[in-house]
Amino acid sequence: MRNDKDNLIVKLTFEFALEIISFSEEIRNTNRFEMASQIFRSGTSIGANIREAQNAESKADFIHKFKISAKEADELQFWLELCQNSEFYPNPSEELLKKLQSIN
């Protein structure tokens, strides 16, 4: 089993995914299930693809997994901006937004 404890991006994206789970649950508690699911899927997919890249079959596969993570981060940014600009959803915290920027 590989040791990801010293891999900064793996660690950051895992911790970020935990925060995304909390935020998506906050939205789910307002009965906004579709938005909660979109945020959950795109937000946790970032770290999942980074983790998957650690076992890439080739350099091209590694790059491909990182690009998928970047696309998921862009998608998540879209959903979070919708939350920020809609009166029907809770606003993501500034800390969550800053962490997304540092990952992306």
Tab-separated table of C-alpha atoms in Angstrom:
chain	number	residue	atom	x	y	z
A	1	MET	CA	0.000	0.000	0.000
A	2	ARG	CA	1.397	3.381	-0.937
A	3	ASN	CA	1.904	6.157	1.588
A	4	ASP	CA	0.162	9.408	0.582
A	5	LYS	CA	0.814	11.168	3.888
A	6	ASP	CA	3.772	13.072	2.450
A	7	ASN	CA	2.003	13.969	-0.797
A	8	LEU	CA	0.771	17.530	-0.291
A	9	ILE	CA	-1.791	17.648	-3.124
A	10	VAL	CA	-3.292	14.295	-2.119
A	11	LYS	CA	-3.584	15.495	1.477
A	12	LEU	CA	-5.037	18.905	0.549
A	13	THR	CA	-7.628	17.485	-1.830
A	14	PHE	CA	-8.683	14.848	0.711
A	15	GLU	CA	-9.179	17.486	3.410
A	16	PHE	CA	-10.974	19.695	0.890
A	17	ALA	CA	-13.320	16.813	0.011
A	18	LEU	CA	-14.255	16.512	3.688
A	19	GLU	CA	-15.190	20.199	3.736
A	20	ILE	CA	-17.204	19.769	0.546
A	21	ILE	CA	-19.111	16.911	2.168
A	22	SER	CA	-20.013	19.226	5.053
A	23	PHE	CA	-21.098	22.036	2.739
A	24	SER	CA	-23.154	19.722	0.540
A	25	GLU	CA	-24.876	18.371	3.656
A	26	GLU	CA	-25.672	21.932	4.697
A	27	ILE	CA	-27.380	22.419	1.330
A	28	ARG	CA	-29.084	19.017	1.534
A	29	ASN	CA	-30.578	20.064	4.884
A	30	THR	CA	-32.425	22.847	3.033
A	31	ASN	CA	-33.956	20.187	0.751
A	32	ARG	CA	-31.944	21.357	-2.253
A	33	PHE	CA	-30.880	17.871	-3.199
A	34	GLU	CA	-29.857	18.485	-6.823
A	35	MET	CA	-27.420	21.262	-5.964
A	36	ALA	CA	-26.070	19.315	-3.000
A	37	SER	CA	-25.398	16.333	-5.272
A	38	GLN	CA	-23.677	18.438	-7.928
A	39	ILE	CA	-21.400	20.046	-5.345
A	40	PHE	CA	-20.712	16.719	-3.661
A	41	ARG	CA	-19.822	14.964	-6.939
A	42	SER	CA	-17.604	17.652	-8.433
A	43	GLY	CA	-15.971	18.588	-5.117
A	44	THR	CA	-15.041	15.068	-4.071
A	45	SER	CA	-14.035	14.067	-7.595
A	46	ILE	CA	-11.095	16.473	-7.461
A	47	GLY	CA	-9.327	14.460	-4.786
A	48	ALA	CA	-10.458	11.117	-6.168
A	49	ASN	CA	-8.811	11.842	-9.514
A	50	ILE	CA	-5.661	13.170	-7.859
A	51	ARG	CA	-5.474	9.974	-5.816
A	52	GLU	CA	-6.089	7.875	-8.920
A	53	ALA	CA	-3.281	9.712	-10.710
A	54	GLN	CA	-0.853	8.359	-8.132
A	55	ASN	CA	-1.263	4.943	-9.777
A	56	ALA	CA	-1.158	6.177	-13.356
A	57	GLU	CA	-0.106	3.706	-16.007
A	58	SER	CA	1.904	6.315	-17.898
A	59	LYS	CA	2.902	9.958	-17.827
A	60	ALA	CA	0.037	10.701	-20.230
A	61	ASP	CA	-2.419	8.922	-17.913
A	62	PHE	CA	-1.071	10.915	-14.951
A	63	ILE	CA	-1.561	14.201	-16.825
A	64	HIS	CA	-5.017	13.131	-17.951
A	65	LYS	CA	-6.141	12.459	-14.363
A	66	PHE	CA	-4.835	15.856	-13.247
A	67	LYS	CA	-6.690	17.545	-16.107
A	68	ILE	CA	-9.904	15.811	-15.056
A	69	SER	CA	-9.332	17.164	-11.535
A	70	ALA	CA	-8.874	20.665	-12.944
A	71	LYS	CA	-12.121	20.345	-14.901
A	72	GLU	CA	-13.949	19.171	-11.783
A	73	ALA	CA	-12.542	22.148	-9.861
A	74	ASP	CA	-13.845	24.498	-12.574
A	75	GLU	CA	-17.256	22.847	-12.401
A	76	LEU	CA	-17.296	23.150	-8.624
A	77	GLN	CA	-16.400	26.838	-8.937
A	78	PHE	CA	-19.504	27.270	-11.110
A	79	TRP	CA	-21.798	25.592	-8.555
A	80	LEU	CA	-20.325	27.610	-5.689
A	81	GLU	CA	-20.781	30.848	-7.642
A	82	LEU	CA	-24.425	29.920	-8.168
A	83	CYS	CA	-24.780	29.466	-4.413
A	84	GLN	CA	-23.142	32.836	-3.810
A	85	ASN	CA	-25.470	34.614	-6.204
A	86	SER	CA	-28.747	32.891	-5.405
A	87	GLU	CA	-30.987	33.825	-2.512
A	88	PHE	CA	-32.051	30.188	-2.157
A	89	TYR	CA	-28.713	28.622	-1.217
A	90	PRO	CA	-26.259	29.109	1.630
A	91	ASN	CA	-23.064	30.901	0.746
A	92	PRO	CA	-19.847	28.899	0.747
A	93	SER	CA	-17.347	30.173	3.277
A	94	GLU	CA	-14.463	32.362	2.187
A	95	GLU	CA	-12.133	29.672	3.518
A	96	LEU	CA	-13.706	27.040	1.260
A	97	LEU	CA	-13.386	29.330	-1.757
A	98	LYS	CA	-9.749	30.108	-0.943
A	99	LYS	CA	-8.946	26.413	-0.618
A	100	LEU	CA	-10.512	25.754	-3.998
A	101	GLN	CA	-8.367	28.502	-5.513
A	102	SER	CA	-5.207	27.060	-3.969
A	103	ILE	CA	-6.019	23.593	-5.311
A	104	ASN	CA	-6.936	24.861	-8.754
